[in-house]
CSV table of C-alpha atoms and ligand atoms in Angstrom, one decimal:
chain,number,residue,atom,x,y,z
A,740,UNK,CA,-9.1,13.3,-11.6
A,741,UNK,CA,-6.7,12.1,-9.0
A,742,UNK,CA,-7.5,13.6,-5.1
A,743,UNK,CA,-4.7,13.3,-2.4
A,744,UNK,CA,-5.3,13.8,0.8
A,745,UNK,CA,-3.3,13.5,4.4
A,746,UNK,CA,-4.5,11.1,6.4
A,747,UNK,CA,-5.0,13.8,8.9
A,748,UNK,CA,-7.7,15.7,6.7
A,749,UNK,CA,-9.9,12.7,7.7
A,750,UNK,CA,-11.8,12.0,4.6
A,751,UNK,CA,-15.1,10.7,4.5
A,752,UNK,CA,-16.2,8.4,1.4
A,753,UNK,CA,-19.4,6.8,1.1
A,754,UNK,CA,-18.1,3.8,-0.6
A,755,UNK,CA,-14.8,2.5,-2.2
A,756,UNK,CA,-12.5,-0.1,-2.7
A,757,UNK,CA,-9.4,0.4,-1.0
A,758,UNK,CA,-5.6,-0.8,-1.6
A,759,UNK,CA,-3.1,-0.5,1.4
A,760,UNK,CA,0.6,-0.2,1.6
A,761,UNK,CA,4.2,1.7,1.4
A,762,UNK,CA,4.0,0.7,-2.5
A,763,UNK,CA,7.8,1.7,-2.7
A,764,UNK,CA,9.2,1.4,-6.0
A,765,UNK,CA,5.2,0.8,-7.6
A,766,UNK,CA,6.6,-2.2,-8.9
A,767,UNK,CA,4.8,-4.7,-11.1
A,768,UNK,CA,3.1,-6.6,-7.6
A,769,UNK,CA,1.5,-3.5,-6.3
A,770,UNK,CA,0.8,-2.5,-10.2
A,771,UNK,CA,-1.4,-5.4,-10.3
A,772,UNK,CA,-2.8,-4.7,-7.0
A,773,UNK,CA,-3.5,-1.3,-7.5
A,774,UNK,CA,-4.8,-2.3,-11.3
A,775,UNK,CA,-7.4,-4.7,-9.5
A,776,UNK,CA,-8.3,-2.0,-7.3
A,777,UNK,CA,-9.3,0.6,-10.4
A,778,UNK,CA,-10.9,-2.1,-12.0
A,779,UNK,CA,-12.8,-3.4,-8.8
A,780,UNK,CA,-14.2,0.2,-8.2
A,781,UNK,CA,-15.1,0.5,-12.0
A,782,UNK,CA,-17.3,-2.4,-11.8
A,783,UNK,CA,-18.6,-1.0,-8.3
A,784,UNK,CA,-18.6,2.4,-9.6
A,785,UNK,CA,-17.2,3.5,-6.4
A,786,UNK,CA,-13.7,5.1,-5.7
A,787,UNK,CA,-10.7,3.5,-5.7
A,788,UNK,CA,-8.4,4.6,-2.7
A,789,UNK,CA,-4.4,3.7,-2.2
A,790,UNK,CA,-3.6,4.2,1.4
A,791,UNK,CA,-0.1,4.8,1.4
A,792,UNK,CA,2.7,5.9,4.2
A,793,UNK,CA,5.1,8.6,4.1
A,794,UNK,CA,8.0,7.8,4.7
A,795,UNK,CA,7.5,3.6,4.1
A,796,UNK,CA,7.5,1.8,7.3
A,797,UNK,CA,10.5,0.4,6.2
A,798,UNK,CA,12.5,3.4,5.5
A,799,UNK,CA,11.5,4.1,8.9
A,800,UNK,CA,12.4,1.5,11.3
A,801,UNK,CA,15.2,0.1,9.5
A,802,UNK,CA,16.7,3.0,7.4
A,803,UNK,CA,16.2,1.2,4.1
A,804,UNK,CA,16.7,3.0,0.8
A,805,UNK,CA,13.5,4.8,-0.8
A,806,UNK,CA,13.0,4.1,-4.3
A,807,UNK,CA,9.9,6.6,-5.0
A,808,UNK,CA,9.8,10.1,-3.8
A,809,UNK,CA,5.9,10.7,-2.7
A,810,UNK,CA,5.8,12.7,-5.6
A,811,UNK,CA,6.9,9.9,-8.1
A,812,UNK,CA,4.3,7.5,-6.1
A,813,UNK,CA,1.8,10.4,-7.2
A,814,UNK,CA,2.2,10.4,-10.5
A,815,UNK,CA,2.5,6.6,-11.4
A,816,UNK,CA,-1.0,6.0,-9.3
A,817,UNK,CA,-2.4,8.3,-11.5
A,818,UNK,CA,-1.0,6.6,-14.4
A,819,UNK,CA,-2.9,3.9,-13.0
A,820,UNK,CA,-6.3,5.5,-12.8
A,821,UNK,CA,-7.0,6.0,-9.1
A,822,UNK,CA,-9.3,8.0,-7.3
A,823,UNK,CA,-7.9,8.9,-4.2
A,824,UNK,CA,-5.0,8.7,-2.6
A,825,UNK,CA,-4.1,9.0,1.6
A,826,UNK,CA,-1.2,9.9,2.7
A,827,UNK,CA,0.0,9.1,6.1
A,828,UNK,CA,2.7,10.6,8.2
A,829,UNK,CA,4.4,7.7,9.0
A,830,UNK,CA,6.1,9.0,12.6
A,831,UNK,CA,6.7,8.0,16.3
A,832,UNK,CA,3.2,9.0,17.3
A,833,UNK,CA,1.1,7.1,14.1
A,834,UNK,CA,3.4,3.9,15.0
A,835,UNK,CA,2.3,3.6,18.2
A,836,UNK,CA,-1.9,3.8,17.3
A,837,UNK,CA,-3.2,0.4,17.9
A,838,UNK,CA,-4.9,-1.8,14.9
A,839,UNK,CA,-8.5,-0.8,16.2
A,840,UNK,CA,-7.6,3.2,15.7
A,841,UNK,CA,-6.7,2.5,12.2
A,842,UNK,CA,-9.8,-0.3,11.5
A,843,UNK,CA,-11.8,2.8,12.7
A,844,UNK,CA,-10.2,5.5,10.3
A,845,UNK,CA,-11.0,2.8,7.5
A,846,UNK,CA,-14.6,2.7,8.6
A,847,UNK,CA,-14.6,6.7,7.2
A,848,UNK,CA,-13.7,5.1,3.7
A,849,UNK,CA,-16.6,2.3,3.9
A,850,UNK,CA,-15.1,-0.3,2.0
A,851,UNK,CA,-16.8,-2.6,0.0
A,852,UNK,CA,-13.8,-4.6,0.0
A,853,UNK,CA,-10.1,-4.2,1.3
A,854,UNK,CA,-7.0,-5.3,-1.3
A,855,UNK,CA,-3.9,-6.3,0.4
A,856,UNK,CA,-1.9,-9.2,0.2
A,857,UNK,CA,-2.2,-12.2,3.0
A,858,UNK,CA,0.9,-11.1,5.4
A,859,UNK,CA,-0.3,-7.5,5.5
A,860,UNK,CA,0.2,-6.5,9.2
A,861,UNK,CA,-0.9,-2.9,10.8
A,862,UNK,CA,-0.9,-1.2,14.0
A,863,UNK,CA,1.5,-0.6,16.8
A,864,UNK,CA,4.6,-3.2,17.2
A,865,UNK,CA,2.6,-5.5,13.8
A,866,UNK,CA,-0.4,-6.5,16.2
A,867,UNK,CA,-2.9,-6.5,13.2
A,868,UNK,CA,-3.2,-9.0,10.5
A,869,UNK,CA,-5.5,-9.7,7.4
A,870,UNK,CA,-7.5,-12.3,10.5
A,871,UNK,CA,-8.5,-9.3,12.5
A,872,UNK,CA,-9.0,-7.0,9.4
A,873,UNK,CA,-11.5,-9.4,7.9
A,874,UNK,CA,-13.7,-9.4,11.1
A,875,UNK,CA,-14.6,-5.8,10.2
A,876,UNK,CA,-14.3,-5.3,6.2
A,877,UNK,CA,-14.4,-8.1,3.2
A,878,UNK,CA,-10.7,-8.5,2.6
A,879,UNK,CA,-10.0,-10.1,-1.0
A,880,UNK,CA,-6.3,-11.5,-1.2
A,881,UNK,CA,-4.2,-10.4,-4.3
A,882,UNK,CA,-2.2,-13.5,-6.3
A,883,UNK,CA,1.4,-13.6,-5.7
A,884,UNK,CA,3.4,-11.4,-8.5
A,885,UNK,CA,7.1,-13.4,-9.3
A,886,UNK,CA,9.8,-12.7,-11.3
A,887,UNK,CA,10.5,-14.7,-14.6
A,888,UNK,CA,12.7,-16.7,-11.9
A,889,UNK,CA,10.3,-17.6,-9.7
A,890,UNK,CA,9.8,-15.5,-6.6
A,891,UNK,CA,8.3,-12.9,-5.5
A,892,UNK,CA,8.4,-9.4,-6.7
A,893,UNK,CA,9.6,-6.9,-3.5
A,894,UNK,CA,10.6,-3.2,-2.9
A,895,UNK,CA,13.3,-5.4,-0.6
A,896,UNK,CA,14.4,-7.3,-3.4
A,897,UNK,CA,14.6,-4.3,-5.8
A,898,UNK,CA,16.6,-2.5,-2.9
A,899,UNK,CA,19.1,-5.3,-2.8
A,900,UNK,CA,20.0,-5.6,-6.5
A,901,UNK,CA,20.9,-1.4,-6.7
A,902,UNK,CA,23.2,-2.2,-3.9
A,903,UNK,CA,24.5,-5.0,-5.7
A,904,UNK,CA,24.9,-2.8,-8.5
A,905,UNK,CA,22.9,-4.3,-11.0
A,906,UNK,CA,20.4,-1.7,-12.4
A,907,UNK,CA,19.9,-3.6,-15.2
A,908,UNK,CA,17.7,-6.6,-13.4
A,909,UNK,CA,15.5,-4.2,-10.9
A,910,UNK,CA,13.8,-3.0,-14.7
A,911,UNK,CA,11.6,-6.5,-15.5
A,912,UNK,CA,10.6,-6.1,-11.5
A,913,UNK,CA,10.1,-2.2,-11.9
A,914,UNK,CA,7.4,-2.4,-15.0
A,915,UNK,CA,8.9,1.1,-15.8
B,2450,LIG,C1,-1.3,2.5,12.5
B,2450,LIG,C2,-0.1,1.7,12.1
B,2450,LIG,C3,0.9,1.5,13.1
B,2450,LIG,C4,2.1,0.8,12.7
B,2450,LIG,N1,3.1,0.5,13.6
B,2450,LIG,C5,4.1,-0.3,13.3
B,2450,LIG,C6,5.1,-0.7,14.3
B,2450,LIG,O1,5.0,-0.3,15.5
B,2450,LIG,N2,6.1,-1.5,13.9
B,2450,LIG,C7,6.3,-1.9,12.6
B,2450,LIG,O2,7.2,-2.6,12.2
B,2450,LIG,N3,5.3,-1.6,11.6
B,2450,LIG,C8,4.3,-0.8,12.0
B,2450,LIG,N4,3.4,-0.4,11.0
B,2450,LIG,C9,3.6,-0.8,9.6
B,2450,LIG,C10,3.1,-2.1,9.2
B,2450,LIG,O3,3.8,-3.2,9.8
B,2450,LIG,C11,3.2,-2.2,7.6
B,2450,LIG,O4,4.5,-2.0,7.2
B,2450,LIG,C12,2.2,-1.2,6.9
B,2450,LIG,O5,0.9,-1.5,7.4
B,2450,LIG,C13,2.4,-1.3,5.4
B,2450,LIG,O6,2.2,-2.5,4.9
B,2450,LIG,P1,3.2,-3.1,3.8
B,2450,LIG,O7,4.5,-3.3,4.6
B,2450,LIG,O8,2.6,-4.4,3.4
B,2450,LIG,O9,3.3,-2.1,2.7
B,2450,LIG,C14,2.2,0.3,11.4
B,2450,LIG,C15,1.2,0.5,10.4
B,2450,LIG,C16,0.1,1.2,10.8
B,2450,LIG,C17,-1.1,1.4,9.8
B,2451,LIG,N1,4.8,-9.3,-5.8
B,2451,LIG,C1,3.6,-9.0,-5.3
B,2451,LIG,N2,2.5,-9.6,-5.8
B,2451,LIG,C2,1.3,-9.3,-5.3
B,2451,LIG,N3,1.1,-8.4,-4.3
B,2451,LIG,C3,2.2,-7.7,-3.9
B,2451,LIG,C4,3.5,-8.0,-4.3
B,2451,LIG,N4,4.3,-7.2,-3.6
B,2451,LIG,C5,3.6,-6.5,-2.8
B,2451,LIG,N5,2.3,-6.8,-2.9
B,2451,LIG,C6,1.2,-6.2,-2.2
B,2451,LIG,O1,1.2,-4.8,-2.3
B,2451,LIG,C7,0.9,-4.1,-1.1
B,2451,LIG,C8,2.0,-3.2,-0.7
B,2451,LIG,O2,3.1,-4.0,-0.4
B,2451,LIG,P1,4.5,-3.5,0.2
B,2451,LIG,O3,4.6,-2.0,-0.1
B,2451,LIG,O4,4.7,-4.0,1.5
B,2451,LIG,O5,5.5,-4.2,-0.9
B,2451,LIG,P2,6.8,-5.1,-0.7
B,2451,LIG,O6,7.4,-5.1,-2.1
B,2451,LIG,O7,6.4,-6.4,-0.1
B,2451,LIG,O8,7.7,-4.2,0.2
B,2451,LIG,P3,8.9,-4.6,1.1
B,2451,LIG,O9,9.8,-5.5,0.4
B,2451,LIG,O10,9.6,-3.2,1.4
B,2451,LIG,O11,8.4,-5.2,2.4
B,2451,LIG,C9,0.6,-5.2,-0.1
B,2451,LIG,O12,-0.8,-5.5,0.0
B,2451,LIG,C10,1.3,-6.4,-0.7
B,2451,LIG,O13,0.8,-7.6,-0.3
């Protein structure tokens, strides 16, 4: 049974593995990351947790198009089998928290091990990377998702081809 909680509920977990991102879209990449995350905790038997933003950081700062309503994210991470979702409220005053405020709400979760992918970046103005995340938790990269073409699956990329029009090639990148 799914649980989702704001990130202002501070929840406490004695163990888990968790996933972190705006997971716009829950295209194929972050299915595969959240899929390894379920199937990390499985083997664990500990609780799989997708930290997600509300609204995505990039809907935020640069006004792009969201392609999931929380809701929808909701629903398809359920499909996916996670435990517990976290929700934060992605305004002025969470921008501006420094990586060490949210390493520390982290600790709360006690991760045995953090999935993200190698440029993920956190805290105010991008200061904290996967370097400074690994001094504190075991961080396991995820393998690169690409399109039949080649590159790399993105919310970004998805974005662009519905303002190009073409609905048609965002499917194969979607997964649904
Ligand atoms: C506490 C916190 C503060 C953040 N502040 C900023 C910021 O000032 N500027 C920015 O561009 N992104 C900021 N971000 C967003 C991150 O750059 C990044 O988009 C987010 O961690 C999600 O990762 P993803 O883009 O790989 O999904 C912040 C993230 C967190 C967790
Ligand atoms: N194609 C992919 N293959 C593997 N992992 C991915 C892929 N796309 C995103 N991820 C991982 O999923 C998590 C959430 O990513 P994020 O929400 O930033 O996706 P994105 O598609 O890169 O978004 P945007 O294009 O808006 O920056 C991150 O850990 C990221 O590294």
């Amino acid at each position: 049974m799914l649980e989702v909680h704001a990130a202002n509920e501070k929840l406490i977990l004695p163990k888990s593995i968790i996933t972190i991102g705006a997971f716009d879209g829950v295209h194929r990449g972050h299915q595969k990351v959240i899929r390894e995350t379920v199937r990390e905790s499985a083997i664990e038997g500990v609780q799989s947790v997708v930290y997600t933003f509300d609204p995505p950081p990039r809907a935020y700062f640069q006004d792009a198009h969201i392609l999931t309503s929380v809701k929808e994210k909701i629903q398809r991470f359920k499909k996916l089998g996670v435990d517990y979702v976290v929700i934060a409220p992605f305004d002025e005053s969470y921008t501006k928290r420094s990586p060490e405020s949210f390493i520390n709400e982290l600790k709360r979760l006690n991760p045995k091990s953090i999935r993200v992918g190698e440029d993920f970046r956190f805290g105010k103005s991008r200061e904290g990377d996967v370097d400074l995340l690994k001094k504190y938790f075991l961080v396991q990269p995820i393998h690169t998702v690409c399109c039949t073409k080649g590159t790399r699956i993105s919310s970004t990329r998805i974005r662009e081809l519905i303002l190009e029009g073409d609905i048609q090639q965002t499917e194969p990148l979607l997964g649904w």
